[in-house]
mmCIF file of C-alpha atoms in Angstrom:
data_model
loop_
_atom_site.group_PDB
_atom_site.id
_atom_site.type_symbol
_atom_site.label_atom_id
_atom_site.label_comp_id
_atom_site.label_asym_id
_atom_site.label_seq_id
_atom_site.Cartn_x
_atom_site.Cartn_y
_atom_site.Cartn_z
ATOM 1 C CA UNK B 354 -56.188 -3.419 -12.643
ATOM 2 C CA UNK B 355 -55.095 -0.120 -13.940
ATOM 3 C CA UNK B 356 -54.752 2.432 -11.035
ATOM 4 C CA UNK B 357 -56.763 5.257 -12.441
ATOM 5 C CA UNK B 358 -59.438 3.024 -13.364
ATOM 6 C CA UNK B 359 -59.481 1.719 -9.869
ATOM 7 C CA UNK B 360 -59.800 5.284 -8.484
ATOM 8 C CA UNK B 361 -62.701 6.026 -10.792
ATOM 9 C CA UNK B 362 -64.602 2.732 -10.399
ATOM 10 C CA UNK B 363 -66.988 4.254 -7.869
ATOM 11 C CA UNK B 364 -67.656 7.054 -10.189
ATOM 12 C CA UNK B 365 -68.360 4.766 -13.256
ATOM 13 C CA UNK B 366 -70.724 2.803 -10.990
ATOM 14 C CA UNK B 367 -72.586 6.069 -9.606
ATOM 15 C CA UNK B 368 -72.894 7.566 -13.111
ATOM 16 C CA UNK B 369 -74.391 4.189 -14.404
ATOM 17 C CA UNK B 370 -76.850 4.234 -11.575
ATOM 18 C CA UNK B 371 -77.770 7.889 -12.161
ATOM 19 C CA UNK B 372 -78.364 6.990 -15.750
ATOM 20 C CA UNK B 373 -80.532 4.092 -14.530
ATOM 21 C CA UNK B 374 -82.361 6.530 -12.269
ATOM 22 C CA UNK B 375 -83.250 9.205 -15.044
ATOM 23 C CA UNK B 376 -84.376 6.252 -17.371
ATOM 24 C CA UNK B 377 -86.584 4.295 -14.911
ATOM 25 C CA UNK B 378 -88.014 7.608 -13.135
ATOM 26 C CA UNK B 379 -88.864 9.831 -16.286
ATOM 27 C CA UNK B 380 -90.787 12.293 -13.708
ATOM 28 C CA UNK B 381 -87.524 13.334 -12.173
ATOM 29 C CA UNK B 382 -85.658 13.397 -15.499
ATOM 30 C CA UNK B 383 -85.753 16.976 -16.229
ATOM 31 C CA UNK B 384 -85.091 18.128 -12.754
ATOM 32 C CA UNK B 385 -82.205 15.846 -12.206
ATOM 33 C CA UNK B 386 -80.563 16.953 -15.685
ATOM 34 C CA UNK B 387 -81.033 20.553 -14.938
ATOM 35 C CA UNK B 388 -79.718 20.095 -11.541
ATOM 36 C CA UNK B 389 -76.507 18.279 -12.660
ATOM 37 C CA UNK B 390 -75.683 20.913 -15.188
ATOM 38 C CA UNK B 391 -76.289 23.727 -12.784
ATOM 39 C CA UNK B 392 -74.242 22.117 -9.992
ATOM 40 C CA UNK B 393 -71.349 21.149 -12.450
ATOM 41 C CA UNK B 394 -71.537 24.948 -13.518
ATOM 42 C CA UNK B 395 -71.168 25.854 -10.010
ATOM 43 C CA UNK B 396 -68.312 23.791 -9.246
ATOM 44 C CA UNK B 397 -66.201 24.580 -12.363
ATOM 45 C CA UNK B 398 -66.809 28.240 -11.257
ATOM 46 C CA UNK B 399 -65.824 28.098 -7.708
ATOM 47 C CA UNK B 400 -63.096 25.514 -7.907
ATOM 48 C CA UNK B 401 -60.320 27.086 -9.883
ATOM 49 C CA UNK B 402 -59.715 29.866 -7.481
ATOM 50 C CA UNK B 403 -60.030 27.788 -4.286
ATOM 51 C CA UNK B 404 -57.512 25.224 -5.675
ATOM 52 C CA UNK B 405 -54.944 27.927 -6.766
ATOM 53 C CA UNK B 406 -55.060 29.632 -3.253
ATOM 54 C CA UNK B 407 -54.648 26.230 -1.900
ATOM 55 C CA UNK B 408 -51.682 25.407 -3.927
ATOM 56 C CA UNK B 409 -50.188 29.008 -3.171
ATOM 57 C CA UNK B 410 -50.944 28.609 0.462
ATOM 58 C CA UNK B 411 -49.051 25.387 0.401
ATOM 59 C CA UNK B 412 -45.916 26.966 -1.176
ATOM 60 C CA UNK B 413 -45.587 30.216 0.573
ATOM 61 C CA UNK B 414 -46.778 29.485 4.152
ATOM 62 C CA UNK B 415 -43.939 27.715 6.133
ATOM 63 C CA UNK B 416 -44.646 24.970 8.480
ATOM 64 C CA UNK B 417 -43.164 26.513 11.529
ATOM 65 C CA UNK B 418 -45.310 29.648 11.179
ATOM 66 C CA UNK B 419 -48.545 27.624 10.774
ATOM 67 C CA UNK B 420 -47.670 25.422 13.646
ATOM 68 C CA UNK B 421 -46.820 28.480 15.861
ATOM 69 C CA UNK B 422 -50.136 30.368 14.989
ATOM 70 C CA UNK B 423 -52.536 27.421 14.551
ATOM 71 C CA UNK B 424 -50.943 24.380 16.339
ATOM 72 C CA UNK B 425 -51.830 22.700 19.446
ATOM 73 C CA UNK B 426 -50.125 25.283 21.631
ATOM 74 C CA UNK B 427 -51.610 28.184 19.872
ATOM 75 C CA UNK B 428 -54.559 28.706 22.358
ATOM 76 C CA UNK B 429 -57.161 31.470 21.701
ATOM 77 C CA UNK B 430 -55.146 32.999 18.965
ATOM 78 C CA UNK B 431 -55.226 29.774 17.010
ATOM 79 C CA UNK B 432 -58.998 29.283 17.330
ATOM 80 C CA UNK B 433 -59.540 32.971 16.512
ATOM 81 C CA UNK B 434 -57.535 32.546 13.246
ATOM 82 C CA UNK B 435 -59.411 29.369 12.264
ATOM 83 C CA UNK B 436 -62.661 31.110 12.550
ATOM 84 C CA UNK B 437 -61.277 34.131 10.742
ATOM 85 C CA UNK B 438 -59.895 31.854 7.869
ATOM 86 C CA UNK B 439 -63.165 30.096 7.630
ATOM 87 C CA UNK B 440 -65.345 33.089 7.785
ATOM 88 C CA UNK B 441 -63.506 34.844 4.936
ATOM 89 C CA UNK B 442 -63.710 31.818 2.811
ATOM 90 C CA UNK B 443 -66.088 31.646 -0.183
ATOM 91 C CA UNK B 444 -67.687 28.833 -1.778
ATOM 92 C CA UNK B 445 -69.659 25.727 -0.659
ATOM 93 C CA UNK B 446 -68.327 23.566 2.145
ATOM 94 C CA UNK B 447 -66.667 21.049 -0.169
ATOM 95 C CA UNK B 448 -64.090 23.486 -0.947
ATOM 96 C CA UNK B 449 -63.266 23.461 2.790
ATOM 97 C CA UNK B 450 -62.042 19.899 2.866
ATOM 98 C CA UNK B 451 -58.870 19.977 0.570
ATOM 99 C CA UNK B 452 -57.876 23.264 2.353
ATOM 100 C CA UNK B 453 -58.269 21.826 5.660
ATOM 101 C CA UNK B 454 -56.093 18.973 4.546
ATOM 102 C CA UNK B 455 -53.218 21.586 3.734
ATOM 103 C CA UNK B 456 -53.625 23.056 6.948
ATOM 104 C CA UNK B 457 -53.184 19.783 8.775
ATOM 105 C CA UNK B 458 -50.116 19.179 6.693
ATOM 106 C CA UNK B 459 -48.703 22.393 8.024
ATOM 107 C CA UNK B 460 -49.379 21.363 11.342
ATOM 108 C CA UNK B 461 -52.458 23.167 12.516
ATOM 109 C CA UNK B 462 -53.998 21.357 15.494
ATOM 110 C CA UNK B 463 -57.136 19.085 14.785
ATOM 111 C CA UNK B 464 -59.465 21.173 17.088
ATOM 112 C CA UNK B 465 -58.462 24.325 15.122
ATOM 113 C CA UNK B 466 -59.036 22.190 11.763
ATOM 114 C CA UNK B 467 -62.637 21.454 13.105
ATOM 115 C CA UNK B 468 -63.215 24.975 13.799
ATOM 116 C CA UNK B 469 -62.020 26.026 10.364
ATOM 117 C CA UNK B 470 -64.658 23.762 8.681
ATOM 118 C CA UNK B 471 -67.337 24.759 11.065
ATOM 119 C CA UNK B 472 -66.546 28.490 10.396
ATOM 120 C CA UNK B 473 -66.495 27.789 6.438
ATOM 121 C CA UNK B 474 -69.765 26.221 6.790
ATOM 122 C CA UNK B 475 -71.717 28.875 8.905
ATOM 123 C CA UNK B 476 -69.954 32.041 9.668
ATOM 124 C CA UNK B 477 -68.982 33.259 6.302
ATOM 125 C CA UNK B 478 -69.388 37.017 6.069
ATOM 126 C CA UNK B 479 -70.676 37.604 2.506
ATOM 127 C CA UNK B 480 -73.326 34.868 3.081
ATOM 128 C CA UNK B 481 -74.231 36.287 6.536
ATOM 129 C CA UNK B 482 -74.854 39.830 4.962
ATOM 130 C CA UNK B 483 -77.227 38.143 2.534
ATOM 131 C CA UNK B 484 -78.811 36.291 5.109
ATOM 132 C CA UNK B 485 -79.668 39.557 7.194
ATOM 133 C CA UNK B 486 -81.053 41.013 4.138
ATOM 134 C CA UNK B 487 -83.247 38.124 3.373
ATOM 135 C CA UNK B 488 -84.407 36.794 6.862
ATOM 136 C CA UNK B 489 -83.674 39.809 9.112
ATOM 137 C CA UNK B 490 -80.839 40.972 11.405
ATOM 138 C CA UNK B 491 -82.351 39.139 14.581
ATOM 139 C CA UNK B 492 -82.758 35.671 12.768
ATOM 140 C CA UNK B 493 -79.306 35.860 11.151
ATOM 141 C CA UNK B 494 -77.504 37.249 14.210
ATOM 142 C CA UNK B 495 -78.960 34.673 16.582
ATOM 143 C CA UNK B 496 -78.084 32.052 14.333
ATOM 144 C CA UNK B 497 -74.806 33.091 13.976
ATOM 145 C CA UNK B 498 -74.103 33.452 17.751
ATOM 146 C CA UNK B 499 -75.530 29.897 18.540
ATOM 147 C CA UNK B 500 -73.777 28.306 15.770
ATOM 148 C CA UNK B 501 -70.337 29.885 16.856
ATOM 149 C CA UNK B 502 -71.026 28.027 20.271
ATOM 150 C CA UNK B 503 -71.920 24.961 18.440
ATOM 151 C CA UNK B 504 -68.998 24.881 16.275
ATOM 152 C CA UNK B 505 -66.793 25.094 19.256
ATOM 153 C CA UNK B 506 -68.728 22.456 21.191
ATOM 154 C CA UNK B 507 -68.551 20.140 18.142
ATOM 155 C CA UNK B 508 -64.952 20.584 17.596
ATOM 156 C CA UNK B 509 -64.382 19.849 21.242
ATOM 157 C CA UNK B 510 -66.622 16.677 21.158
ATOM 158 C CA UNK B 511 -65.023 15.132 18.144
ATOM 159 C CA UNK B 512 -61.430 15.893 19.573
ATOM 160 C CA UNK B 513 -62.478 13.957 22.590
ATOM 161 C CA UNK B 514 -64.292 11.147 20.886
ATOM 162 C CA UNK B 515 -61.631 10.319 18.169
ATOM 163 C CA UNK B 516 -58.813 8.051 19.320
ATOM 164 C CA UNK B 517 -55.168 9.247 18.923
ATOM 165 C CA UNK B 518 -54.526 6.327 16.563
ATOM 166 C CA UNK B 519 -57.119 7.776 14.148
ATOM 167 C CA UNK B 520 -56.002 11.356 14.311
ATOM 168 C CA UNK B 521 -52.188 10.168 13.742
ATOM 169 C CA UNK B 522 -53.385 8.455 10.727
ATOM 170 C CA UNK B 523 -55.299 11.333 9.312
ATOM 171 C CA UNK B 524 -52.238 13.654 9.948
ATOM 172 C CA UNK B 525 -49.957 11.031 8.050
ATOM 173 C CA UNK B 526 -52.440 10.955 5.245
ATOM 174 C CA UNK B 527 -52.448 14.572 5.030
ATOM 175 C CA UNK B 528 -48.597 14.622 4.992
ATOM 176 C CA UNK B 529 -48.776 12.651 1.918
ATOM 177 C CA UNK B 530 -50.428 15.419 -0.092
ATOM 178 C CA UNK B 531 -47.762 16.725 -2.546
ATOM 179 C CA UNK C 619 -70.906 38.082 -6.303
ATOM 180 C CA UNK C 620 -69.000 35.836 -3.811
ATOM 181 C CA UNK C 621 -67.381 34.271 -6.705
ATOM 182 C CA UNK C 622 -66.134 37.295 -8.208
ATOM 183 C CA UNK C 623 -64.579 38.228 -4.892
ATOM 184 C CA UNK C 624 -62.924 34.811 -4.686
ATOM 185 C CA UNK C 625 -61.542 35.307 -8.184
ATOM 186 C CA UNK C 626 -60.156 38.606 -7.421
ATOM 187 C CA UNK C 627 -58.450 37.375 -4.319
ATOM 188 C CA UNK C 628 -56.892 34.324 -6.109
ATOM 189 C CA UNK C 629 -55.904 36.344 -9.161
ATOM 190 C CA UNK C 630 -54.118 39.110 -6.623
ATOM 191 C CA UNK C 631 -52.497 36.268 -4.862
ATOM 192 C CA UNK C 632 -51.360 34.777 -7.995
ATOM 193 C CA UNK C 633 -49.968 38.128 -9.387
ATOM 194 C CA UNK C 634 -47.882 38.719 -6.372
ATOM 195 C CA UNK C 635 -46.664 35.122 -6.205
ATOM 196 C CA UNK C 636 -45.495 35.344 -9.800
ATOM 197 C CA UNK C 637 -43.534 38.504 -8.942
ATOM 198 C CA UNK C 638 -41.879 37.076 -6.113
ATOM 199 C CA UNK C 639 -40.948 33.747 -7.430
ATOM 200 C CA UNK C 640 -41.842 32.214 -10.778
ATOM 201 C CA UNK C 641 -40.527 28.665 -10.052
ATOM 202 C CA UNK C 642 -42.642 28.649 -6.593
ATOM 203 C CA UNK C 643 -45.668 29.733 -8.393
ATOM 204 C CA UNK C 644 -45.201 26.945 -10.972
ATOM 205 C CA UNK C 645 -45.071 24.437 -8.135
ATOM 206 C CA UNK C 646 -47.990 25.883 -6.397
ATOM 207 C CA UNK C 647 -50.177 25.618 -9.624
ATOM 208 C CA UNK C 648 -48.935 22.129 -10.050
ATOM 209 C CA UNK C 649 -49.952 21.240 -6.501
ATOM 210 C CA UNK C 650 -53.181 22.877 -7.050
ATOM 211 C CA UNK C 651 -54.045 20.697 -9.996
ATOM 212 C CA UNK C 652 -52.908 17.351 -8.333
ATOM 213 C CA UNK C 653 -55.041 18.287 -5.279
ATOM 214 C CA UNK C 654 -58.054 18.912 -7.618
ATOM 215 C CA UNK C 655 -57.303 15.895 -9.571
ATOM 216 C CA UNK C 656 -56.731 13.542 -6.363
ATOM 217 C CA UNK C 657 -60.380 14.547 -5.244
ATOM 218 C CA UNK C 658 -62.004 14.518 -8.687
ATOM 219 C CA UNK C 659 -63.657 11.092 -8.332
ATOM 220 C CA UNK C 660 -65.342 11.947 -5.344
ATOM 221 C CA UNK C 661 -66.378 15.490 -6.748
ATOM 222 C CA UNK C 662 -68.089 13.841 -9.652
ATOM 223 C CA UNK C 663 -69.786 11.386 -7.173
ATOM 224 C CA UNK C 664 -71.018 14.193 -5.180
ATOM 225 C CA UNK C 665 -72.281 15.917 -8.274
ATOM 226 C CA UNK C 666 -74.451 12.781 -9.049
ATOM 227 C CA UNK C 667 -75.789 12.614 -5.659
ATOM 228 C CA UNK C 668 -76.919 16.138 -5.391
ATOM 229 C CA UNK C 669 -78.479 16.041 -8.756
ATOM 230 C CA UNK C 670 -80.468 13.029 -7.785
ATOM 231 C CA UNK C 671 -81.419 14.508 -4.327
ATOM 232 C CA UNK C 672 -82.430 17.967 -5.699
ATOM 233 C CA UNK C 673 -84.597 16.173 -8.411
ATOM 234 C CA UNK C 674 -86.759 14.472 -5.663
ATOM 235 C CA UNK C 675 -86.380 17.070 -2.932
ATOM 236 C CA UNK C 676 -87.219 20.238 -4.884
ATOM 237 C CA UNK C 677 -88.187 23.656 -3.756
ATOM 238 C CA UNK C 678 -91.708 22.819 -3.689
ATOM 239 C CA UNK C 679 -91.072 19.791 -1.539
ATOM 240 C CA UNK C 680 -89.093 21.968 1.033
ATOM 241 C CA UNK C 681 -91.745 24.604 0.969
ATOM 242 C CA UNK C 682 -94.339 21.797 1.782
ATOM 243 C CA UNK C 683 -92.279 20.346 4.585
ATOM 244 C CA UNK C 684 -91.175 23.650 6.243
ATOM 245 C CA UNK C 685 -94.666 25.357 5.618
ATOM 246 C CA UNK C 686 -97.014 22.721 6.988
ATOM 247 C CA UNK C 687 -94.914 20.903 9.334
ATOM 248 C CA UNK C 688 -95.402 22.711 12.511
ATOM 249 C CA UNK C 689 -94.216 21.699 15.860
ATOM 250 C CA UNK C 690 -91.294 19.364 16.830
ATOM 251 C CA UNK C 691 -91.851 17.169 13.788
ATOM 252 C CA UNK C 692 -91.687 20.060 11.446
ATOM 253 C CA UNK C 693 -88.344 20.878 13.074
ATOM 254 C CA UNK C 694 -87.075 17.608 12.514
ATOM 255 C CA UNK C 695 -88.332 17.268 9.091
ATOM 256 C CA UNK C 696 -86.727 20.732 8.019
ATOM 257 C CA UNK C 697 -83.444 19.710 9.519
ATOM 258 C CA UNK C 698 -83.433 16.635 7.660
ATOM 259 C CA UNK C 699 -84.148 18.178 4.693
ATOM 260 C CA UNK C 700 -81.369 20.678 5.084
ATOM 261 C CA UNK C 701 -79.039 18.109 6.045
ATOM 262 C CA UNK C 702 -79.527 16.178 2.670
ATOM 263 C CA UNK C 703 -79.640 19.210 0.220
ATOM 264 C CA UNK C 704 -76.992 21.435 -0.991
ATOM 265 C CA UNK C 705 -78.252 24.763 -1.937
ATOM 266 C CA UNK C 706 -76.188 27.724 -2.317
ATOM 267 C CA UNK C 707 -77.103 30.577 0.247
ATOM 268 C CA UNK C 708 -78.362 32.877 -2.676
ATOM 269 C CA UNK C 709 -80.949 30.352 -3.526
ATOM 270 C CA UNK C 710 -81.841 29.181 -0.115
ATOM 271 C CA UNK C 711 -82.088 32.437 1.782
ATOM 272 C CA UNK C 712 -84.702 34.235 -0.476
ATOM 273 C CA UNK C 713 -86.841 30.765 -0.375
ATOM 274 C CA UNK C 714 -86.679 30.597 3.421
ATOM 275 C CA UNK C 715 -87.490 34.532 3.542
ATOM 276 C CA UNK C 716 -90.640 33.780 1.439
ATOM 277 C CA UNK C 717 -91.732 30.852 3.655
ATOM 278 C CA UNK C 718 -91.316 33.037 6.701
ATOM 279 C CA UNK C 719 -93.509 35.750 5.310
ATOM 280 C CA UNK C 720 -96.013 32.827 4.126
ATOM 281 C CA UNK C 721 -96.365 31.915 8.038
ATOM 282 C CA UNK C 722 -93.816 29.030 8.220
ATOM 283 C CA UNK C 723 -92.400 29.099 11.898
ATOM 284 C CA UNK C 724 -89.001 30.779 12.411
ATOM 285 C CA UNK C 725 -87.819 27.754 14.497
ATOM 286 C CA UNK C 726 -88.535 25.329 11.338
ATOM 287 C CA UNK C 727 -86.840 27.770 9.061
ATOM 288 C CA UNK C 728 -83.902 28.096 11.309
ATOM 289 C CA UNK C 729 -83.703 24.349 11.484
ATOM 290 C CA UNK C 730 -83.492 23.886 7.748
ATOM 291 C CA UNK C 731 -80.845 26.933 7.398
ATOM 292 C CA UNK C 732 -78.538 25.635 10.115
ATOM 293 C CA UNK C 733 -78.467 21.990 9.001
ATOM 294 C CA UNK C 734 -78.227 23.047 5.405
ATOM 295 C CA UNK C 735 -74.836 24.854 6.147
ATOM 296 C CA UNK C 736 -73.486 22.576 8.989
ATOM 297 C CA UNK C 737 -74.580 19.141 7.692
ATOM 298 C CA UNK C 738 -73.660 17.750 4.429
ATOM 299 C CA UNK C 739 -75.011 14.166 3.876
ATOM 300 C CA UNK C 740 -74.363 14.327 0.036
ATOM 301 C CA UNK C 741 -70.819 15.588 0.293
ATOM 302 C CA UNK C 742 -69.940 12.914 2.885
ATOM 303 C CA UNK C 743 -67.611 11.032 0.357
ATOM 304 C CA UNK C 744 -65.499 13.879 0.044
ATOM 305 C CA UNK C 745 -65.442 14.682 3.763
ATOM 306 C CA UNK C 746 -64.563 10.868 4.408
ATOM 307 C CA UNK C 747 -61.562 11.074 1.919
ATOM 308 C CA UNK C 748 -59.889 13.661 3.860
ATOM 309 C CA UNK C 749 -61.033 12.951 7.313
ATOM 310 C CA UNK C 750 -62.081 9.309 7.473
ATOM 311 C CA UNK C 751 -65.249 7.596 8.315
ATOM 312 C CA UNK C 752 -65.435 8.109 11.941
ATOM 313 C CA UNK C 753 -64.654 11.923 12.087
ATOM 314 C CA UNK C 754 -66.979 12.840 8.929
ATOM 315 C CA UNK C 755 -69.890 10.860 10.307
ATOM 316 C CA UNK C 756 -69.478 12.137 13.890
ATOM 317 C CA UNK C 757 -69.060 15.558 12.718
ATOM 318 C CA UNK C 758 -72.412 15.402 10.590
ATOM 319 C CA UNK C 759 -74.437 13.606 13.301
ATOM 320 C CA UNK C 760 -73.240 16.090 15.870
ATOM 321 C CA UNK C 761 -74.100 19.163 13.707
ATOM 322 C CA UNK C 762 -77.352 17.686 12.764
ATOM 323 C CA UNK C 763 -78.224 17.400 16.515
ATOM 324 C CA UNK C 764 -76.992 20.825 17.183
ATOM 325 C CA UNK C 765 -78.766 22.363 14.191
ATOM 326 C CA UNK C 766 -82.146 21.322 16.134
ATOM 327 C CA UNK C 767 -80.824 23.007 19.277
ATOM 328 C CA UNK C 768 -80.006 26.058 17.291
ATOM 329 C CA UNK C 769 -83.242 26.311 15.736
ATOM 330 C CA UNK C 770 -85.004 26.407 19.264
ATOM 331 C CA UNK C 771 -82.597 29.168 20.143
ATOM 332 C CA UNK C 772 -83.370 31.278 17.050
ATOM 333 C CA UNK C 773 -87.135 30.710 17.255
ATOM 334 C CA UNK C 774 -86.911 31.986 20.813
ATOM 335 C CA UNK C 775 -84.905 34.958 20.014
ATOM 336 C CA UNK C 776 -87.035 36.142 17.022
ATOM 337 C CA UNK C 777 -90.076 35.628 19.270
ATOM 338 C CA UNK C 778 -88.679 37.980 21.876
#
């Protein structure tokens, strides 16, 4: 079987399932179609700058620097940096995953990677300002505070729960990214 | 607004990179394209998932669950809805604010907001591609459990 056909096999199956869904459930059809256009638009809008930054990051940031600042021995500085990187990011969480893979490739520690993903998901600064305006300072800031605690706990728990072998596999996989 | 900022930063970075080294910039753009193409099938899958979920669970449904469901069940419901939906903040926050003003509990709204941000059931295919099943599922389960805890905290602070 053709390699790219194999890669897109799940996509073909899922798109057929989607077509079946809108055919058999006409009540949801309009919303589903509107939604897919809206989501595609968002993705197409957000994706180019994220991937361009990712490419530039990969080319310009030397591995030794990354390992020193965010590697296993980087301590609080590394954690802080992971939080900062994630908090200044923009765009939905799915943008964080390819970026995290590049950080892994460059030698950032697994805990810091998880913190980066956590920060990207919940402590983004532009979003926080918006949240404060909409839901109030008390709501937004207390949510931020507790979620920062949560990000650290979750990162630690995953690090402890995932066997070394799996972690090595993930790093090897990230290494393959060209 | 966020997107404009993102484009500004990317353009600036690209500009400086071009000045410094044309060849390296070319490589960077090639890498960017390769990384994108590598995840494209999962991206498209996620698009279909999101569209299907958002067709079934629309804003009206979310309002119903968050507005009527009080107590612990309401919190669980709110966090589950947050976990399976993928809505940008600029849509979710005003909706959540409207709910708060109409009498929904802060704890329920916080459960929704927290799990909306931290948990991504529909984006799991992408997360698994980079982090494997084990890490991806574990992260989402832990984040979901934590979002309930966070909700109680936020609810308590808002009540103070």
